[in-house]
């Protein structure tokens, strides 16, 4: 191991940090915790600490702690759009649970209002909203993830979550109490500041007939099953679509379907997906991403941009 590699995987936590975290979180903080089980790719080395936070008050306390100790932190949602390096993540990885997982739906005149915590499951949110007749919710059906992660990514299909946002509440080290903020939503990204955690969101939909909305949702879910390898560990589309084209089309036409690096494979079903065939590493996936990008550049002169977020230390961890 080179000195640089050794430094990259060295924990940033001292004994005093561990003691302070244990005092706040008890069993809900884990040290040197592998992140692979927390991602849909099932890939990723250990976090120095993984803290599961149940309330806005706890989150504020943790963010204050990070500010005081100049401790790096990163928030993970359902891990369905991230590639975590094999060397893991230094500092504290934050996971929201408890009150952040709640989602409530109510009818307000001719609108359906959804109030959800930052870690509310999109499957739960879309199912509840569809039952109430939220028009447009079908566009978000089948997107695995949390509300907070989806907001940062402006997740969607023909329509995106940003279109339905009425209010966003965030917390940050410099402003730990929950406060509302305004965000702009772009294609698969938002202007949400990097150092904020989305703790609560209010979505607003026009009201339609629940039967129609549910039936549209079922149709879209069936179509997803037919066109995407949803039973295998992956992170959905790896690259953003370039203007007026589809990344999957360009990748397929470059002949990359079925390409492999180690245990990672470009999906034979959907060329913009990379599957973990069992024991793929982040290095396998990153190498394959680079190969695919190069092939598309060489064949089509198009520079594909990553949609998935790369996080942590990308080294050979062995
Ligand atoms: C099979 C499959 C199909 C998919 N289909 C689609 C699709 O149709 N459309 C689409 O847009 N995406 C799709 N995705 C990608 C992914 O599901 C979405 O991007 C999803 O919204 C990510 O949410 P997450 O909670 O998993 O976020 P993560 O992957 O955990 O995180 C993504 C980013 O958001 C940040 N983040 C997470 N939670 C918060 C929070 N509370 N506050 C602030 N920042 C936060 C993270 O730090 C990270 O930078 C698919 C993925 C899979 C595996």
PDB file of C-alpha atoms in Angstrom, residues 147-312:
ATOM      1  CA  UNK A 147     -37.837  11.858  -1.117  1.00  0.00           C
ATOM      2  CA  UNK A 148     -34.648  13.745  -0.124  1.00  0.00           C
ATOM      3  CA  UNK A 149     -32.451  11.898  -2.638  1.00  0.00           C
ATOM      4  CA  UNK A 150     -35.083  12.315  -5.346  1.00  0.00           C
ATOM      5  CA  UNK A 151     -35.280  16.015  -4.707  1.00  0.00           C
ATOM      6  CA  UNK A 152     -31.518  16.491  -4.971  1.00  0.00           C
ATOM      7  CA  UNK A 153     -31.512  14.469  -8.202  1.00  0.00           C
ATOM      8  CA  UNK A 154     -34.778  15.950  -9.485  1.00  0.00           C
ATOM      9  CA  UNK A 155     -35.764  12.367 -10.207  1.00  0.00           C
ATOM     10  CA  UNK A 156     -38.460  11.577 -12.713  1.00  0.00           C
ATOM     11  CA  UNK A 157     -39.302  10.367 -16.171  1.00  0.00           C
ATOM     12  CA  UNK A 158     -41.427  12.470 -18.540  1.00  0.00           C
ATOM     13  CA  UNK A 159     -42.239  14.678 -15.513  1.00  0.00           C
ATOM     14  CA  UNK A 160     -39.903  15.286 -12.573  1.00  0.00           C
ATOM     15  CA  UNK A 161     -40.431  15.657  -8.846  1.00  0.00           C
ATOM     16  CA  UNK A 162     -39.364  19.328  -8.920  1.00  0.00           C
ATOM     17  CA  UNK A 163     -42.501  20.174 -10.868  1.00  0.00           C
ATOM     18  CA  UNK A 164     -44.612  19.175  -7.865  1.00  0.00           C
ATOM     19  CA  UNK A 165     -42.641  20.799  -5.043  1.00  0.00           C
ATOM     20  CA  UNK A 166     -44.434  23.399  -2.938  1.00  0.00           C
ATOM     21  CA  UNK A 167     -41.983  23.640  -0.014  1.00  0.00           C
ATOM     22  CA  UNK A 168     -38.575  22.251   0.903  1.00  0.00           C
ATOM     23  CA  UNK A 169     -37.208  22.272   4.450  1.00  0.00           C
ATOM     24  CA  UNK A 170     -33.499  21.784   4.997  1.00  0.00           C
ATOM     25  CA  UNK A 171     -30.934  21.663   7.805  1.00  0.00           C
ATOM     26  CA  UNK A 172     -27.225  22.445   7.551  1.00  0.00           C
ATOM     27  CA  UNK A 173     -24.198  22.849   9.841  1.00  0.00           C
ATOM     28  CA  UNK A 174     -24.366  26.648   9.602  1.00  0.00           C
ATOM     29  CA  UNK A 175     -28.170  26.640  10.094  1.00  0.00           C
ATOM     30  CA  UNK A 176     -29.048  23.431  11.920  1.00  0.00           C
ATOM     31  CA  UNK A 177     -32.715  24.162  12.687  1.00  0.00           C
ATOM     32  CA  UNK A 178     -35.121  23.145   9.909  1.00  0.00           C
ATOM     33  CA  UNK A 179     -35.905  26.065   7.609  1.00  0.00           C
ATOM     34  CA  UNK A 180     -37.504  26.429   4.218  1.00  0.00           C
ATOM     35  CA  UNK A 181     -35.433  27.160   1.177  1.00  0.00           C
ATOM     36  CA  UNK A 182     -36.056  27.767  -2.485  1.00  0.00           C
ATOM     37  CA  UNK A 183     -34.612  25.392  -5.046  1.00  0.00           C
ATOM     38  CA  UNK A 184     -34.482  25.319  -8.823  1.00  0.00           C
ATOM     39  CA  UNK A 185     -34.855  21.985 -10.572  1.00  0.00           C
ATOM     40  CA  UNK A 186     -32.856  21.046 -13.647  1.00  0.00           C
ATOM     41  CA  UNK A 187     -32.487  17.818 -15.589  1.00  0.00           C
ATOM     42  CA  UNK A 188     -31.390  15.205 -12.981  1.00  0.00           C
ATOM     43  CA  UNK A 189     -30.026  17.873 -10.659  1.00  0.00           C
ATOM     44  CA  UNK A 190     -31.130  20.743  -8.480  1.00  0.00           C
ATOM     45  CA  UNK A 191     -29.621  23.899  -7.040  1.00  0.00           C
ATOM     46  CA  UNK A 192     -29.913  22.500  -3.510  1.00  0.00           C
ATOM     47  CA  UNK A 193     -26.740  23.571  -1.669  1.00  0.00           C
ATOM     48  CA  UNK A 194     -24.208  20.767  -1.218  1.00  0.00           C
ATOM     49  CA  UNK A 195     -24.091  21.103   2.557  1.00  0.00           C
ATOM     50  CA  UNK A 196     -27.810  20.779   3.300  1.00  0.00           C
ATOM     51  CA  UNK A 197     -29.954  17.842   4.299  1.00  0.00           C
ATOM     52  CA  UNK A 198     -33.532  17.823   3.028  1.00  0.00           C
ATOM     53  CA  UNK A 199     -35.532  17.051   6.142  1.00  0.00           C
ATOM     54  CA  UNK A 200     -39.082  17.735   4.953  1.00  0.00           C
ATOM     55  CA  UNK A 201     -40.878  18.290   1.661  1.00  0.00           C
ATOM     56  CA  UNK A 202     -44.381  19.365   0.683  1.00  0.00           C
ATOM     57  CA  UNK A 203     -45.570  18.256  -2.754  1.00  0.00           C
ATOM     58  CA  UNK A 204     -48.683  19.465  -4.537  1.00  0.00           C
ATOM     59  CA  UNK A 205     -50.604  17.669  -7.283  1.00  0.00           C
ATOM     60  CA  UNK A 206     -53.753  18.462  -9.223  1.00  0.00           C
ATOM     61  CA  UNK A 207     -56.603  16.179  -8.166  1.00  0.00           C
ATOM     62  CA  UNK A 208     -57.728  13.446 -10.526  1.00  0.00           C
ATOM     63  CA  UNK A 209     -59.611  10.167 -10.237  1.00  0.00           C
ATOM     64  CA  UNK A 210     -57.826   7.636  -8.085  1.00  0.00           C
ATOM     65  CA  UNK A 211     -58.780   4.722 -10.377  1.00  0.00           C
ATOM     66  CA  UNK A 212     -57.261   6.438 -13.434  1.00  0.00           C
ATOM     67  CA  UNK A 213     -54.086   7.408 -11.608  1.00  0.00           C
ATOM     68  CA  UNK A 214     -53.605   3.912 -10.166  1.00  0.00           C
ATOM     69  CA  UNK A 215     -54.164   2.277 -13.515  1.00  0.00           C
ATOM     70  CA  UNK A 216     -51.615   4.590 -15.194  1.00  0.00           C
ATOM     71  CA  UNK A 217     -49.175   3.726 -12.430  1.00  0.00           C
ATOM     72  CA  UNK A 218     -49.648  -0.021 -12.944  1.00  0.00           C
ATOM     73  CA  UNK A 219     -49.034   0.358 -16.694  1.00  0.00           C
ATOM     74  CA  UNK A 220     -45.818   2.271 -16.069  1.00  0.00           C
ATOM     75  CA  UNK A 221     -44.586  -0.260 -13.500  1.00  0.00           C
ATOM     76  CA  UNK A 222     -45.181  -3.143 -15.920  1.00  0.00           C
ATOM     77  CA  UNK A 223     -43.286  -1.273 -18.626  1.00  0.00           C
ATOM     78  CA  UNK A 224     -40.368  -0.716 -16.250  1.00  0.00           C
ATOM     79  CA  UNK A 225     -40.200  -4.450 -15.525  1.00  0.00           C
ATOM     80  CA  UNK A 226     -40.057  -5.178 -19.243  1.00  0.00           C
ATOM     81  CA  UNK A 227     -37.380  -2.630 -20.106  1.00  0.00           C
ATOM     82  CA  UNK A 228     -35.123  -2.438 -17.023  1.00  0.00           C
ATOM     83  CA  UNK A 229     -33.136  -5.088 -15.113  1.00  0.00           C
ATOM     84  CA  UNK A 230     -34.847  -4.173 -11.851  1.00  0.00           C
ATOM     85  CA  UNK A 231     -34.162  -7.529 -10.162  1.00  0.00           C
ATOM     86  CA  UNK A 232     -30.376  -7.051 -10.350  1.00  0.00           C
ATOM     87  CA  UNK A 233     -28.230  -4.731  -8.221  1.00  0.00           C
ATOM     88  CA  UNK A 234     -27.641  -1.528 -10.196  1.00  0.00           C
ATOM     89  CA  UNK A 235     -28.212   2.202  -9.873  1.00  0.00           C
ATOM     90  CA  UNK A 236     -30.586   2.835 -12.744  1.00  0.00           C
ATOM     91  CA  UNK A 237     -29.270   4.973 -15.571  1.00  0.00           C
ATOM     92  CA  UNK A 238     -25.573   5.731 -15.132  1.00  0.00           C
ATOM     93  CA  UNK A 239     -25.342   8.600 -17.635  1.00  0.00           C
ATOM     94  CA  UNK A 240     -27.631  11.555 -18.266  1.00  0.00           C
ATOM     95  CA  UNK A 241     -29.252  11.773 -21.654  1.00  0.00           C
ATOM     96  CA  UNK A 242     -27.435  14.266 -23.893  1.00  0.00           C
ATOM     97  CA  UNK A 243     -29.619  16.989 -25.464  1.00  0.00           C
ATOM     98  CA  UNK A 244     -32.092  15.513 -27.953  1.00  0.00           C
ATOM     99  CA  UNK A 245     -30.789  11.966 -27.620  1.00  0.00           C
ATOM    100  CA  UNK A 246     -30.731   8.952 -25.297  1.00  0.00           C
ATOM    101  CA  UNK A 247     -27.561   7.770 -23.586  1.00  0.00           C
ATOM    102  CA  UNK A 248     -28.832   4.160 -23.795  1.00  0.00           C
ATOM    103  CA  UNK A 249     -29.213   4.402 -27.584  1.00  0.00           C
ATOM    104  CA  UNK A 250     -25.682   5.772 -28.031  1.00  0.00           C
ATOM    105  CA  UNK A 251     -24.169   3.135 -25.731  1.00  0.00           C
ATOM    106  CA  UNK A 252     -26.018   0.295 -27.428  1.00  0.00           C
ATOM    107  CA  UNK A 253     -25.055   1.545 -30.887  1.00  0.00           C
ATOM    108  CA  UNK A 254     -21.416   1.741 -29.753  1.00  0.00           C
ATOM    109  CA  UNK A 255     -21.657  -2.010 -29.178  1.00  0.00           C
ATOM    110  CA  UNK A 256     -21.239  -1.890 -25.395  1.00  0.00           C
ATOM    111  CA  UNK A 257     -24.226  -4.016 -24.316  1.00  0.00           C
ATOM    112  CA  UNK A 258     -22.941  -7.022 -22.390  1.00  0.00           C
ATOM    113  CA  UNK A 259     -19.427  -5.603 -21.853  1.00  0.00           C
ATOM    114  CA  UNK A 260     -17.854  -6.755 -18.599  1.00  0.00           C
ATOM    115  CA  UNK A 261     -15.170  -5.607 -16.174  1.00  0.00           C
ATOM    116  CA  UNK A 262     -14.679  -8.023 -13.320  1.00  0.00           C
ATOM    117  CA  UNK A 263     -18.178  -8.650 -12.008  1.00  0.00           C
ATOM    118  CA  UNK A 264     -19.783  -5.567 -13.511  1.00  0.00           C
ATOM    119  CA  UNK A 265     -21.742  -5.802 -16.749  1.00  0.00           C
ATOM    120  CA  UNK A 266     -23.407  -3.339 -19.104  1.00  0.00           C
ATOM    121  CA  UNK A 267     -26.983  -4.623 -18.974  1.00  0.00           C
ATOM    122  CA  UNK A 268     -28.012  -6.565 -22.066  1.00  0.00           C
ATOM    123  CA  UNK A 269     -31.569  -5.299 -21.403  1.00  0.00           C
ATOM    124  CA  UNK A 270     -30.915  -1.551 -20.944  1.00  0.00           C
ATOM    125  CA  UNK A 271     -27.536  -0.244 -22.101  1.00  0.00           C
ATOM    126  CA  UNK A 272     -27.463   2.681 -19.640  1.00  0.00           C
ATOM    127  CA  UNK A 273     -27.630   0.296 -16.649  1.00  0.00           C
ATOM    128  CA  UNK A 274     -24.582  -1.460 -15.190  1.00  0.00           C
ATOM    129  CA  UNK A 275     -25.365  -4.587 -13.192  1.00  0.00           C
ATOM    130  CA  UNK A 276     -23.394  -6.030 -10.321  1.00  0.00           C
ATOM    131  CA  UNK A 277     -23.296  -9.723 -11.195  1.00  0.00           C
ATOM    132  CA  UNK A 278     -22.349 -10.737  -7.656  1.00  0.00           C
ATOM    133  CA  UNK A 279     -19.094  -9.402  -6.301  1.00  0.00           C
ATOM    134  CA  UNK A 280     -18.405  -6.350  -8.439  1.00  0.00           C
ATOM    135  CA  UNK A 281     -16.217  -3.649  -6.917  1.00  0.00           C
ATOM    136  CA  UNK A 282     -16.464   0.104  -7.390  1.00  0.00           C
ATOM    137  CA  UNK A 283     -13.263  -0.225  -9.397  1.00  0.00           C
ATOM    138  CA  UNK A 284     -14.988  -2.672 -11.795  1.00  0.00           C
ATOM    139  CA  UNK A 285     -17.912  -0.292 -12.280  1.00  0.00           C
ATOM    140  CA  UNK A 286     -15.728   2.815 -12.605  1.00  0.00           C
ATOM    141  CA  UNK A 287     -13.534   1.061 -15.198  1.00  0.00           C
ATOM    142  CA  UNK A 288     -16.611   0.006 -17.162  1.00  0.00           C
ATOM    143  CA  UNK A 289     -18.085   3.519 -16.985  1.00  0.00           C
ATOM    144  CA  UNK A 290     -14.828   4.905 -18.400  1.00  0.00           C
ATOM    145  CA  UNK A 291     -14.803   2.304 -21.213  1.00  0.00           C
ATOM    146  CA  UNK A 292     -18.396   3.066 -22.146  1.00  0.00           C
ATOM    147  CA  UNK A 293     -17.797   6.798 -22.111  1.00  0.00           C
ATOM    148  CA  UNK A 294     -14.712   6.405 -24.309  1.00  0.00           C
ATOM    149  CA  UNK A 295     -16.580   4.176 -26.777  1.00  0.00           C
ATOM    150  CA  UNK A 296     -19.423   6.703 -27.126  1.00  0.00           C
ATOM    151  CA  UNK A 297     -16.944   9.551 -27.548  1.00  0.00           C
ATOM    152  CA  UNK A 298     -14.992   7.638 -30.222  1.00  0.00           C
ATOM    153  CA  UNK A 299     -18.088   6.460 -32.087  1.00  0.00           C
ATOM    154  CA  UNK A 300     -20.388   9.477 -31.756  1.00  0.00           C
ATOM    155  CA  UNK A 301     -18.206  12.356 -30.600  1.00  0.00           C
ATOM    156  CA  UNK A 302     -20.563  12.824 -27.641  1.00  0.00           C
ATOM    157  CA  UNK A 303     -19.226  13.326 -24.107  1.00  0.00           C
ATOM    158  CA  UNK A 304     -21.619  11.496 -21.756  1.00  0.00           C
ATOM    159  CA  UNK A 305     -22.089  13.022 -18.304  1.00  0.00           C
ATOM    160  CA  UNK A 306     -22.533  10.857 -15.239  1.00  0.00           C
ATOM    161  CA  UNK A 307     -25.929  10.817 -13.580  1.00  0.00           C
ATOM    162  CA  UNK A 308     -24.794   8.638 -10.654  1.00  0.00           C
ATOM    163  CA  UNK A 309     -22.833  10.385  -7.906  1.00  0.00           C
ATOM    164  CA  UNK A 310     -19.354   9.020  -7.170  1.00  0.00           C
ATOM    165  CA  UNK A 311     -18.619   9.196  -3.460  1.00  0.00           C
ATOM    166  CA  UNK A 312     -15.638   8.367  -1.253  1.00  0.00           C
TER     167      UNK A 312
END
